Amino acid sequence: MPGKTALIVLAHQEQNSFNYAMKEAAASSLKRKGWRVLESDLYMMRFKAVLSRDDITGKARVPSHFRYAAETLQAWKEGRLAKDILVEQKKVERADLIIFQFPLYWSGMPALLKGWIERVFTRGFAYSFQAMYSEGPFKKKKALLSFTTGVSSSMFSTSGLNGDINVILWPLQNGILNFTGFQVLEPQIVYAVAHIPQEGRAQILKNWEKRLETIWDEKPLKFLPLQDFEDFTGGFVMKKDVEEALSDSKYGPTVGQHLRMPLPPDSQLRSECSQL
Ligand SMILES: Cc1cc2nc3c(=O)[nH]c(=O)nc-3n(C[C@H](O)[C@H](O)[C@H](O)COP(=O)(O)OP(=O)(O)OC[C@H]3O[C@@H](n4cnc5c(N)ncnc54)[C@H](O)[C@@H]3O)c2cc1C
């Protein structure tokens, strides 16, 4: 994709890990297809994951009670965010596609990656109450989660001990990626990576490279658009006519907005599985 830029954000400590191999495979596949590839190797960068007053330069608006979102919004408007945040925001701005590569920790992202999101996706830059979800600042960009797990896919099934992977994915894919406007592509999941034979892992890397060759053409997962909801004064609940139109369906519209109906199967895994 000549002219397109990808950013890979990697959260793994070890260069001989499978996550690092996934990052390397992605970078080389995309480059072969003409993408410019930027990287943020968070452990190697020793990226600071903890929010603090040092995230702005200059004087705080209300030093007696530092409200992080309000202070960083003002600092973003005035170009006073800390340098390491600005560097990462520049990469996000340049990226058409962002790949988050990480091992699943405690059913979510590693703290370091969560900290990157908390510090880099500041108010104003990544969201506002006027620009969020389908109207979010990143609505022209695509993003995907690529992660490995310790345990098997059966443990993440609807009857598995960990519970439905769609439920685990919802806060990450909806609450972070969809919220900021990204078109969310199907996640790349390697279950129980340490228990796969070596040849199997080599094949997974090849398949990942192959998928990336045409990644830009993929259809995103479906989420309800912002227009389907009332505004701030209406409490941001689903509009009555939208709810009525969806009430005859076999499944609820999304994992989160299920309207007390059965969850739409695999709607967080595959774009064609959505009931919308
Ligand atoms: C704090 C913490 C919390 C966790 N929470 C969860 C959780 O909630 N749910 C869950 O399921 N798991 C959890 N885990 C497990 C974790 O998700 C897995 O350990 C992780 O996904 C494994 O990925 P890795 O890259 O570290 O694998 P590695 O152990 O680095 O790699 C797996 C295998 O791949 C091999 N490999 C490396 N490079 C290549 C290559 N190029 N080609 C072929 N093979 C290669 C390695 O040598 C190794 O044998 C947790 C782990 C920790 C530490």
Coordinates of C-alpha atoms and ligand atoms in Angstrom, one line a residue:
M1 CA 0.0 0.0 0.0
P2 CA 2.3 2.8 -1.2
G3 CA 1.4 6.0 0.7
K4 CA 0.0 4.2 3.7
T5 CA 1.5 4.2 7.1
A6 CA 1.2 1.5 9.8
L7 CA 2.1 1.8 13.5
I8 CA 2.8 -1.3 15.5
V9 CA 2.6 -0.9 19.2
L10 CA 4.3 -3.8 20.9
A11 CA 4.1 -4.7 24.6
H12 CA 6.4 -7.6 25.3
Q13 CA 9.7 -7.6 27.3
E14 CA 11.5 -10.2 25.3
Q15 CA 12.9 -10.2 21.8
N16 CA 12.8 -14.0 21.5
S17 CA 9.1 -14.1 22.4
F18 CA 6.4 -15.1 20.0
N19 CA 4.8 -11.6 20.3
Y20 CA 8.1 -10.1 19.1
A21 CA 8.1 -12.6 16.2
M22 CA 4.5 -11.5 15.4
K23 CA 5.6 -7.8 15.4
E24 CA 8.6 -8.7 13.1
A25 CA 6.4 -10.7 10.7
A26 CA 3.9 -7.8 10.5
A27 CA 6.5 -5.2 9.9
S28 CA 8.2 -7.2 7.1
S29 CA 4.9 -8.2 5.4
L30 CA 3.6 -4.6 5.4
K31 CA 6.9 -3.2 4.2
R32 CA 6.9 -5.7 1.3
K33 CA 3.6 -4.3 0.3
G34 CA 4.9 -0.8 0.3
W35 CA 3.6 0.4 3.7
R36 CA 5.7 2.8 5.8
V37 CA 6.0 1.1 9.2
L38 CA 6.4 2.9 12.5
E39 CA 7.0 1.1 15.7
S40 CA 6.6 1.7 19.4
D41 CA 8.3 -1.1 21.3
L42 CA 7.1 0.0 24.7
Y43 CA 9.3 -2.1 27.0
M44 CA 12.4 -1.3 24.9
M45 CA 11.5 2.4 25.0
R46 CA 10.9 2.1 28.8
F47 CA 7.7 4.0 28.1
K48 CA 6.2 5.6 31.2
A49 CA 2.9 4.0 31.9
V50 CA 1.8 6.1 34.9
L51 CA -0.2 9.3 34.6
S52 CA 1.2 12.3 36.5
R53 CA 1.4 16.1 36.6
D54 CA 4.6 15.8 34.6
D55 CA 2.5 14.9 31.6
I56 CA 2.1 18.6 31.0
T57 CA 4.6 21.4 30.8
G58 CA 4.0 24.9 32.1
K59 CA 1.5 25.8 34.8
A60 CA -1.5 23.7 35.7
R61 CA -4.8 25.5 35.4
V62 CA -5.9 24.4 38.8
P63 CA -2.8 23.3 40.7
S64 CA -4.7 22.7 43.9
H65 CA -6.8 19.9 42.2
F66 CA -5.1 18.5 39.1
R67 CA -7.8 17.0 36.9
Y68 CA -5.9 14.9 34.4
A69 CA -8.3 15.0 31.5
A70 CA -9.0 18.7 31.7
E71 CA -5.4 19.7 32.2
T72 CA -4.1 17.5 29.4
L73 CA -6.9 18.8 27.1
Q74 CA -5.7 22.4 27.7
A75 CA -2.1 21.3 27.3
W76 CA -2.9 19.5 24.1
K77 CA -4.5 22.7 22.7
E78 CA -1.5 24.7 23.6
G79 CA 1.2 22.2 22.6
R80 CA 2.2 21.7 26.3
L81 CA 2.0 18.0 26.6
A82 CA 5.1 16.1 27.7
K83 CA 7.5 15.3 24.9
D84 CA 7.1 11.5 25.1
I85 CA 3.3 11.9 24.7
L86 CA 3.7 14.2 21.7
V87 CA 6.1 11.8 20.0
E88 CA 3.6 9.0 20.3
Q89 CA 0.7 11.3 19.2
K90 CA 2.6 12.2 16.1
K91 CA 3.0 8.5 15.2
V92 CA -0.8 8.0 15.8
E93 CA -1.5 11.0 13.6
R94 CA 0.6 9.6 10.8
A95 CA -0.8 6.1 11.0
D96 CA -3.6 4.8 8.8
L97 CA -3.5 1.5 10.6
I98 CA -2.5 0.7 14.1
I99 CA -1.7 -2.9 15.3
F100 CA -1.5 -3.5 19.0
Q101 CA 0.6 -6.6 19.6
F102 CA 0.6 -8.0 23.1
P103 CA 0.2 -11.1 25.4
L104 CA -3.1 -11.3 27.1
Y105 CA -2.5 -10.4 30.8
W106 CA -5.3 -10.7 33.3
S107 CA -7.9 -10.8 30.5
G108 CA -6.7 -7.5 29.1
M109 CA -3.7 -5.6 27.9
P110 CA -0.4 -5.5 29.7
A111 CA -0.4 -2.5 32.1
L112 CA 2.3 -0.8 30.0
L113 CA 0.1 -0.8 26.9
K114 CA -2.9 0.4 28.9
G115 CA -0.7 3.2 30.2
W116 CA 0.3 4.1 26.7
I117 CA -3.4 4.4 25.8
E118 CA -4.2 6.4 29.0
R119 CA -1.3 8.9 28.4
V120 CA -1.3 9.1 24.5
F121 CA -5.1 9.1 23.8
T122 CA -5.7 12.4 25.6
R123 CA -9.0 14.2 25.6
G124 CA -9.2 16.4 22.6
F125 CA -6.6 14.5 20.7
A126 CA -8.5 11.1 20.9
Y127 CA -12.0 11.9 22.0
S128 CA -14.5 14.5 23.1
F129 CA -18.2 14.4 23.8
Q130 CA -18.8 15.9 20.4
A131 CA -16.4 13.6 18.6
M132 CA -16.6 10.0 19.8
Y133 CA -17.5 6.5 18.6
S134 CA -18.4 6.7 14.9
E135 CA -17.6 10.4 15.0
G136 CA -14.3 10.0 16.8
P137 CA -11.1 11.7 15.7
F138 CA -9.6 8.4 14.3
K139 CA -12.6 7.5 12.1
K140 CA -10.5 7.4 9.0
K141 CA -8.0 5.0 10.6
K142 CA -8.1 1.2 11.1
A143 CA -6.9 -0.7 14.2
L144 CA -6.6 -4.2 15.3
L145 CA -5.7 -6.2 18.4
S146 CA -3.2 -9.0 17.8
F147 CA -2.5 -11.0 20.9
T148 CA -1.5 -14.3 22.3
T149 CA -3.0 -16.2 25.3
G150 CA -1.7 -18.7 27.8
V151 CA -4.8 -20.9 27.6
S152 CA -6.8 -22.7 24.9
S153 CA -9.7 -21.3 22.9
S154 CA -12.1 -23.7 24.6
M155 CA -11.5 -21.8 27.9
F156 CA -12.7 -18.7 26.1
S157 CA -15.9 -20.3 24.6
T158 CA -19.4 -19.6 25.7
S159 CA -19.3 -22.5 28.1
G160 CA -15.5 -22.2 28.9
L161 CA -14.1 -21.5 32.3
N162 CA -12.9 -18.0 31.3
G163 CA -16.1 -17.2 29.5
D164 CA -16.9 -15.9 26.0
I165 CA -13.9 -14.1 24.4
N166 CA -16.4 -11.7 22.8
V167 CA -17.2 -10.4 26.3
I168 CA -13.5 -10.0 27.1
L169 CA -12.9 -8.2 23.8
W170 CA -15.8 -5.8 24.1
P171 CA -14.2 -3.2 26.5
L172 CA -11.0 -3.2 24.5
Q173 CA -12.5 -3.0 21.0
N174 CA -15.5 -0.9 21.8
G175 CA -14.4 1.0 24.9
I176 CA -11.0 2.0 23.4
L177 CA -10.8 1.5 19.7
N178 CA -14.4 2.2 18.6
F179 CA -14.8 4.9 21.2
T180 CA -11.9 6.9 19.6
G181 CA -13.4 6.3 16.1
F182 CA -11.2 3.6 14.7
Q183 CA -12.6 1.1 12.2
V184 CA -11.9 -2.0 14.2
L185 CA -10.6 -5.0 12.2
E186 CA -11.0 -8.6 13.3
P187 CA -8.6 -9.4 16.1
Q188 CA -5.6 -11.8 15.4
I189 CA -5.6 -14.2 18.3
V190 CA -3.1 -17.0 18.9
Y191 CA -4.5 -19.2 21.7
A192 CA -2.2 -21.2 24.0
V193 CA 0.8 -20.2 22.0
A194 CA 3.4 -22.0 24.1
H195 CA 1.5 -25.3 23.6
I196 CA 1.6 -25.2 19.8
P197 CA 4.3 -27.2 18.1
Q198 CA 7.1 -25.2 16.5
E199 CA 5.9 -25.9 13.0
G200 CA 2.4 -24.8 13.9
R201 CA 3.8 -21.5 15.2
A202 CA 5.8 -21.0 12.0
Q203 CA 2.6 -21.5 10.0
I204 CA 0.8 -19.0 12.2
L205 CA 3.4 -16.4 11.4
K206 CA 3.1 -17.1 7.7
N207 CA -0.7 -16.8 7.9
W208 CA -0.4 -13.5 9.7
E209 CA 2.0 -12.2 7.0
K210 CA -0.5 -13.3 4.4
R211 CA -3.4 -11.6 6.1
L212 CA -1.5 -8.4 6.3
E213 CA -1.0 -8.3 2.5
T214 CA -4.6 -7.3 2.1
I215 CA -5.4 -5.9 5.5
W216 CA -6.5 -2.6 4.2
D217 CA -9.3 -4.2 2.2
E218 CA -10.8 -5.9 5.2
K219 CA -14.3 -5.0 6.4
P220 CA -14.4 -3.7 10.0
L221 CA -16.5 -5.1 12.8
K222 CA -19.8 -3.5 13.2
F223 CA -20.8 -1.2 16.0
L224 CA -23.9 1.0 16.4
P225 CA -23.3 4.5 15.1
L226 CA -23.4 7.5 17.4
Q227 CA -26.5 8.8 15.6
D228 CA -28.4 5.8 17.0
F229 CA -28.2 7.3 20.5
E230 CA -29.7 10.3 22.2
D231 CA -27.3 13.1 23.0
F232 CA -26.0 14.3 26.4
T233 CA -29.3 15.7 27.5
G234 CA -31.0 12.4 26.6
G235 CA -28.4 10.4 28.6
F236 CA -26.8 8.8 25.5
V237 CA -29.4 6.0 25.5
M238 CA -30.5 4.3 22.3
K239 CA -33.1 6.2 20.4
K240 CA -36.6 4.6 20.8
D241 CA -37.1 4.1 17.1
V242 CA -33.7 2.4 16.7
E243 CA -34.5 0.1 19.7
E244 CA -37.9 -0.8 18.3
A245 CA -36.4 -1.6 14.9
L246 CA -33.9 -3.9 16.5
S247 CA -36.4 -5.6 18.9
D248 CA -37.5 -8.3 16.4
S249 CA -34.0 -9.6 15.9
K250 CA -32.9 -13.0 17.1
Y251 CA -29.9 -11.5 19.0
G252 CA -29.1 -8.2 20.7
P253 CA -27.4 -5.7 18.4
T254 CA -24.0 -5.8 20.2
V255 CA -22.3 -7.4 23.2
G256 CA -22.8 -4.3 25.2
Q257 CA -26.1 -3.0 23.8
H258 CA -27.8 -6.4 24.0
L259 CA -31.3 -5.1 24.9
R260 CA -31.7 -8.1 27.2
M261 CA -31.5 -10.4 24.2
P262 CA -29.0 -13.2 23.5
L263 CA -25.5 -11.9 22.7
P264 CA -24.7 -11.8 18.9
P265 CA -22.4 -14.8 18.4
D266 CA -18.8 -13.9 17.5
S267 CA -19.6 -10.3 16.7
Q268 CA -16.3 -9.2 18.3
L269 CA -14.3 -11.7 16.2
R270 CA -15.7 -11.6 12.7
S271 CA -17.2 -8.8 10.7
E272 CA -19.7 -11.0 8.9
C273 CA -21.1 -12.4 12.2
S274 CA -22.6 -9.1 13.3
Q275 CA -26.4 -9.1 13.6
L276 CA -26.7 -5.4 12.6
Ligands
LIG1 C1 1.0 -11.2 34.3 C2 0.4 -12.3 33.4 C3 -0.9 -12.4 33.2 C4 -1.4 -13.3 32.3 N1 -2.8 -13.4 32.2 C5 -3.3 -14.2 31.3 C6 -4.7 -14.3 31.1 O1 -5.5 -13.6 31.7 N2 -5.2 -15.2 30.2 C7 -4.4 -16.0 29.4 O2 -4.8 -16.8 28.6 N3 -3.0 -16.0 29.6 C8 -2.5 -15.1 30.5 N4 -1.1 -15.1 30.7 C9 -0.3 -15.9 29.8 C10 0.2 -15.0 28.7 O3 -0.8 -14.5 27.9 C11 1.1 -15.9 27.8 O4 2.2 -16.3 28.6 C12 1.6 -15.2 26.5 O5 0.5 -14.9 25.7 C13 2.6 -16.0 25.7 O6 3.1 -15.2 24.7 P1 4.7 -14.9 24.6 O7 5.0 -14.1 23.4 O8 5.2 -14.5 25.9 O9 5.1 -16.4 24.3 P2 6.6 -17.1 24.4 O10 6.6 -17.9 25.6 O11 7.6 -16.0 24.3 O12 6.6 -17.9 23.1 C14 5.8 -19.1 23.0 C15 6.7 -20.1 22.2 O13 6.9 -19.6 20.9 C16 8.3 -19.7 20.6 N5 8.7 -18.7 19.5 C17 9.3 -17.5 19.7 N6 9.5 -17.0 18.5 C18 9.2 -17.9 17.6 C19 9.2 -17.9 16.1 N7 9.7 -16.9 15.4 N8 8.7 -19.0 15.5 C20 8.1 -20.1 16.2 N9 8.1 -20.1 17.6 C21 8.6 -19.0 18.2 C22 9.0 -19.5 21.9 O14 10.3 -20.0 21.8 C23 8.1 -20.3 22.8 O15 8.4 -21.7 22.8 C24 -0.6 -14.2 31.6 C25 0.8 -14.1 31.8 C26 1.3 -13.1 32.7 C27 2.8 -13.1 32.9

